[in-house]
Coordinates of C-alpha atoms in Angstrom, one line a residue:
M1 CA -26.1 -7.0 2.4
I2 CA -24.2 -4.6 0.2
P3 CA -20.5 -5.8 0.0
K4 CA -17.7 -3.6 1.2
I5 CA -15.1 -3.0 -1.6
A6 CA -11.4 -2.4 -1.1
L7 CA -9.0 -1.0 -3.7
V8 CA -5.4 -2.2 -3.2
T9 CA -2.7 -0.8 -5.4
G10 CA 0.2 -3.1 -6.2
G11 CA -1.8 -6.2 -5.3
S12 CA -0.2 -8.7 -7.7
R13 CA 2.6 -9.8 -5.4
G14 CA 4.3 -9.4 -2.0
L15 CA 2.6 -7.3 0.6
G16 CA -0.1 -6.1 -1.6
K17 CA -1.2 -9.6 -2.6
N18 CA -1.4 -10.6 1.1
M19 CA -3.3 -7.5 1.9
A20 CA -5.8 -8.3 -0.8
L21 CA -6.2 -11.9 0.4
R22 CA -6.6 -10.9 4.0
L23 CA -9.2 -8.3 3.2
A24 CA -11.1 -10.9 1.1
E25 CA -10.9 -13.4 4.0
A26 CA -12.5 -10.6 6.1
G27 CA -15.4 -10.5 3.7
K28 CA -14.4 -7.6 1.4
D29 CA -14.6 -7.6 -2.4
I30 CA -11.4 -6.5 -4.0
I31 CA -10.0 -4.3 -6.8
I32 CA -6.2 -4.8 -7.2
T33 CA -3.8 -3.0 -9.5
Y34 CA -0.7 -4.2 -11.2
N35 CA 1.9 -2.5 -13.3
T36 CA 3.4 -5.3 -15.5
K37 CA 2.5 -8.5 -13.6
K38 CA -0.9 -9.2 -15.4
E39 CA -0.8 -13.0 -15.0
E40 CA 0.2 -12.8 -11.3
A41 CA -2.6 -10.3 -10.7
Q42 CA -5.1 -12.6 -12.4
E43 CA -4.0 -15.4 -10.1
V44 CA -4.8 -13.2 -7.1
V45 CA -8.2 -12.5 -8.6
N46 CA -8.8 -16.2 -9.1
T47 CA -7.8 -17.0 -5.5
I48 CA -10.2 -14.3 -4.2
E49 CA -13.0 -15.5 -6.3
A50 CA -12.5 -19.0 -5.1
M51 CA -13.2 -17.6 -1.6
G52 CA -16.6 -16.6 -2.8
R53 CA -15.7 -12.9 -3.1
K54 CA -15.7 -10.7 -6.2
A55 CA -12.4 -9.3 -7.5
V56 CA -10.9 -7.6 -10.5
A57 CA -7.4 -6.4 -11.6
L58 CA -6.7 -3.1 -13.3
Q59 CA -3.4 -1.9 -14.8
L60 CA -1.8 1.1 -13.1
D61 CA 1.7 2.6 -13.4
V62 CA 2.0 4.9 -10.3
N63 CA 5.1 6.5 -11.9
A64 CA 2.8 8.0 -14.6
I65 CA 1.0 10.7 -12.7
S66 CA -0.8 11.9 -15.7
S67 CA -2.6 8.5 -16.0
L68 CA -4.3 8.7 -12.6
G69 CA -7.4 10.4 -14.0
N70 CA -7.9 7.7 -16.6
F71 CA -7.4 5.0 -13.9
I72 CA -10.1 6.5 -11.8
T73 CA -12.4 6.4 -14.8
S74 CA -11.6 2.7 -15.2
V75 CA -12.4 2.2 -11.5
S76 CA -15.8 3.8 -12.0
E77 CA -16.5 1.6 -15.0
V78 CA -15.6 -1.6 -13.3
L79 CA -17.6 -0.7 -10.2
K80 CA -20.6 -0.3 -12.4
E81 CA -20.0 -3.5 -14.5
K82 CA -18.9 -5.8 -11.7
W83 CA -21.0 -4.5 -8.7
N84 CA -23.6 -2.2 -10.2
A85 CA -22.2 0.4 -7.8
T86 CA -20.7 3.9 -8.1
T87 CA -18.5 3.8 -4.9
F88 CA -16.1 1.8 -2.9
D89 CA -15.1 1.7 0.8
Y90 CA -11.4 1.3 1.4
L91 CA -8.2 2.5 -0.4
V92 CA -4.9 0.9 0.3
N93 CA -2.0 2.8 -1.2
N94 CA 0.6 0.0 -1.3
A95 CA 2.2 0.1 -4.8
G96 CA 5.9 0.9 -4.7
V97 CA 9.4 -0.2 -5.6
G98 CA 12.6 -0.7 -3.7
A99 CA 15.8 1.2 -4.4
T100 CA 19.1 1.2 -2.6
I101 CA 20.9 4.3 -3.8
S102 CA 23.9 5.9 -2.1
Y103 CA 23.2 9.6 -1.4
L104 CA 26.4 10.6 -3.2
D105 CA 25.3 8.6 -6.2
A106 CA 21.7 9.7 -6.3
T107 CA 20.5 11.5 -9.4
E108 CA 17.6 13.9 -10.0
E109 CA 16.1 11.2 -12.2
D110 CA 16.2 8.7 -9.2
F111 CA 14.7 11.4 -7.0
D112 CA 11.8 12.2 -9.3
R113 CA 11.0 8.5 -10.0
L114 CA 10.7 7.7 -6.3
L115 CA 8.9 11.0 -5.7
N116 CA 6.2 10.0 -8.2
I117 CA 5.9 6.4 -7.1
H118 CA 6.0 6.8 -3.3
F119 CA 4.5 10.2 -2.6
K120 CA 3.0 12.1 -5.5
S121 CA 0.9 9.2 -6.7
V122 CA -0.3 8.5 -3.2
Y123 CA -1.3 12.2 -2.8
F124 CA -3.1 12.6 -6.0
L125 CA -4.6 9.1 -6.4
T126 CA -6.2 9.6 -3.0
Q127 CA -7.5 13.0 -4.0
K128 CA -9.0 11.6 -7.2
A129 CA -10.4 8.5 -5.5
L130 CA -12.2 10.3 -2.6
P131 CA -15.3 11.3 -4.6
L132 CA -15.8 7.6 -5.3
M133 CA -15.4 6.6 -1.7
N134 CA -18.3 6.0 0.7
D135 CA -18.5 7.9 4.0
G136 CA -17.4 5.8 6.9
G137 CA -14.6 4.0 4.9
G138 CA -10.9 4.1 5.4
I139 CA -7.5 4.8 3.8
V140 CA -4.4 2.9 4.6
N141 CA -1.0 4.2 3.3
I142 CA 2.3 2.2 3.5
S143 CA 5.5 3.7 4.9
S144 CA 8.7 2.1 6.1
G145 CA 10.6 1.5 9.3
T146 CA 13.4 3.4 7.7
T147 CA 11.7 6.7 8.5
R148 CA 12.6 5.9 12.2
F149 CA 16.0 4.1 11.8
C150 CA 18.5 4.8 9.1
N151 CA 19.6 2.3 6.5
P152 CA 22.4 3.6 4.2
G153 CA 21.2 3.9 0.6
Y154 CA 17.6 4.7 1.6
S155 CA 17.8 8.4 1.8
I156 CA 15.4 9.1 -1.1
Y157 CA 13.0 6.2 -0.4
A158 CA 12.7 7.0 3.3
S159 CA 12.3 10.8 2.6
M160 CA 9.3 10.0 0.4
K161 CA 7.8 7.7 3.0
G162 CA 8.3 10.4 5.6
A163 CA 6.4 12.8 3.4
V164 CA 3.5 10.3 3.2
E165 CA 3.5 9.9 7.0
T166 CA 3.0 13.7 7.3
F167 CA 0.4 13.7 4.6
T168 CA -1.5 10.9 6.3
R169 CA -2.0 13.0 9.4
Y170 CA -3.3 15.9 7.4
L171 CA -5.5 13.5 5.4
A172 CA -7.1 12.1 8.5
K173 CA -8.0 15.6 9.6
E174 CA -9.5 16.5 6.3
V175 CA -11.5 13.4 5.6
G176 CA -12.6 12.9 9.2
P177 CA -15.8 14.9 8.8
R178 CA -16.9 12.2 6.3
G179 CA -16.2 9.5 8.9
I180 CA -13.3 8.2 6.8
T181 CA -10.2 7.1 8.7
A182 CA -6.6 7.5 7.4
N183 CA -3.6 5.6 8.8
I184 CA -0.2 4.6 7.8
I185 CA 1.6 1.3 8.4
A186 CA 5.4 1.2 8.6
P187 CA 6.7 -2.3 8.0
G188 CA 10.2 -3.3 9.2
P189 CA 12.3 -5.7 7.1
I190 CA 10.0 -8.1 5.3
E191 CA 11.0 -11.3 3.4
T192 CA 9.4 -10.8 0.0
D193 CA 10.7 -10.1 -3.5
F194 CA 10.8 -6.4 -2.8
N195 CA 14.0 -4.6 -3.8
N196 CA 15.2 -7.6 -5.7
A197 CA 14.5 -9.9 -2.7
T198 CA 17.5 -8.5 -0.8
I199 CA 16.5 -10.1 2.5
R200 CA 15.4 -13.4 1.1
N201 CA 18.5 -13.8 -1.1
N202 CA 21.1 -12.8 1.5
P203 CA 21.3 -15.0 4.6
Q204 CA 23.8 -12.6 6.2
I205 CA 21.6 -9.6 6.0
K206 CA 18.6 -11.7 7.1
G207 CA 20.5 -13.0 10.1
Y208 CA 21.7 -9.5 11.1
L209 CA 18.2 -8.0 10.9
S210 CA 16.7 -10.9 12.8
N211 CA 19.3 -10.4 15.6
I212 CA 18.4 -6.7 16.1
T213 CA 14.6 -7.4 16.1
A214 CA 12.9 -8.1 19.5
L215 CA 10.9 -11.0 18.1
G216 CA 14.0 -12.6 16.6
R217 CA 13.1 -12.8 12.9
V218 CA 12.4 -10.7 9.9
G219 CA 8.8 -10.1 8.9
E220 CA 6.6 -12.0 6.5
A221 CA 3.9 -10.6 4.2
N222 CA 1.2 -12.1 6.5
D223 CA 2.4 -10.0 9.4
I224 CA 1.3 -6.9 7.5
G225 CA -1.8 -8.0 5.7
G226 CA -3.8 -8.7 8.9
I227 CA -3.1 -5.2 10.2
V228 CA -4.5 -3.7 7.0
A229 CA -7.6 -5.9 7.3
F230 CA -8.0 -4.8 10.9
L231 CA -7.8 -1.1 10.0
C232 CA -10.4 -1.7 7.3
S233 CA -12.9 -3.1 9.8
K234 CA -15.3 -1.9 12.4
D235 CA -12.9 -3.1 15.1
G236 CA -10.2 -0.7 13.8
Y237 CA -12.5 2.2 13.1
W238 CA -11.5 4.4 16.1
I239 CA -7.9 4.5 14.9
S240 CA -7.1 7.5 12.6
G241 CA -4.1 9.7 11.8
Q242 CA -1.7 7.1 13.3
R243 CA 1.7 5.7 12.2
I244 CA 1.7 2.0 13.1
E245 CA 5.1 0.5 12.9
A246 CA 4.9 -3.2 12.3
S247 CA 8.5 -4.3 12.6
G248 CA 8.7 -7.0 15.3
G249 CA 10.5 -4.5 17.5
I250 CA 13.6 -3.7 15.4
S251 CA 16.2 -1.3 16.7
L252 CA 14.5 -0.6 20.0

């Protein structure tokens, strides 16, 4: 059987790492990207290979839009070398950074950086990757619960995620004729090292967020990875163009 291959950006840590592992558990081979965490990315690759799946890590800085073409060339090369293939099946646009910036303190530089990382790179990486994707595959983008409920300091971040949500609906319409699905997951507060591990390092914030969440706790990486694996499966195939908030029922 020809293996299904998933490309997960930002897969060296946090949510992306868990997504990669859950996809591997579901029988997918994996390409992950990292920006600077090369050793951590290799550890993820080693873990996946220990499961009996194939995996590779490639460097990618999603803030450097001009590098996306060269990255896709690298993907083509590694597909040939590792799998003797020319295409892959699933794209998970997860790479990102956290930033709490007061609206009155926000600069154009802040805006452009988050624009590149959270929207422009998703838009154009997907465009460049589609010729390498098999018909019948899937695309999963990552948003944030802060597109629905407001968190001071997230005006730029949430605006970019809102743009990706709109893009995802259009994307689903345009790739649908190829049998490719496109969805977006909006996590609520997750206890990882994201945004300088704000939730993990601040018991007061963690307690507050837990108290306003229906399930009584903040999220964990494993709460999100399984949803990605589901959407990248036959069982999740009939879902497309949807925003799926995975927040434990926060701010209902």
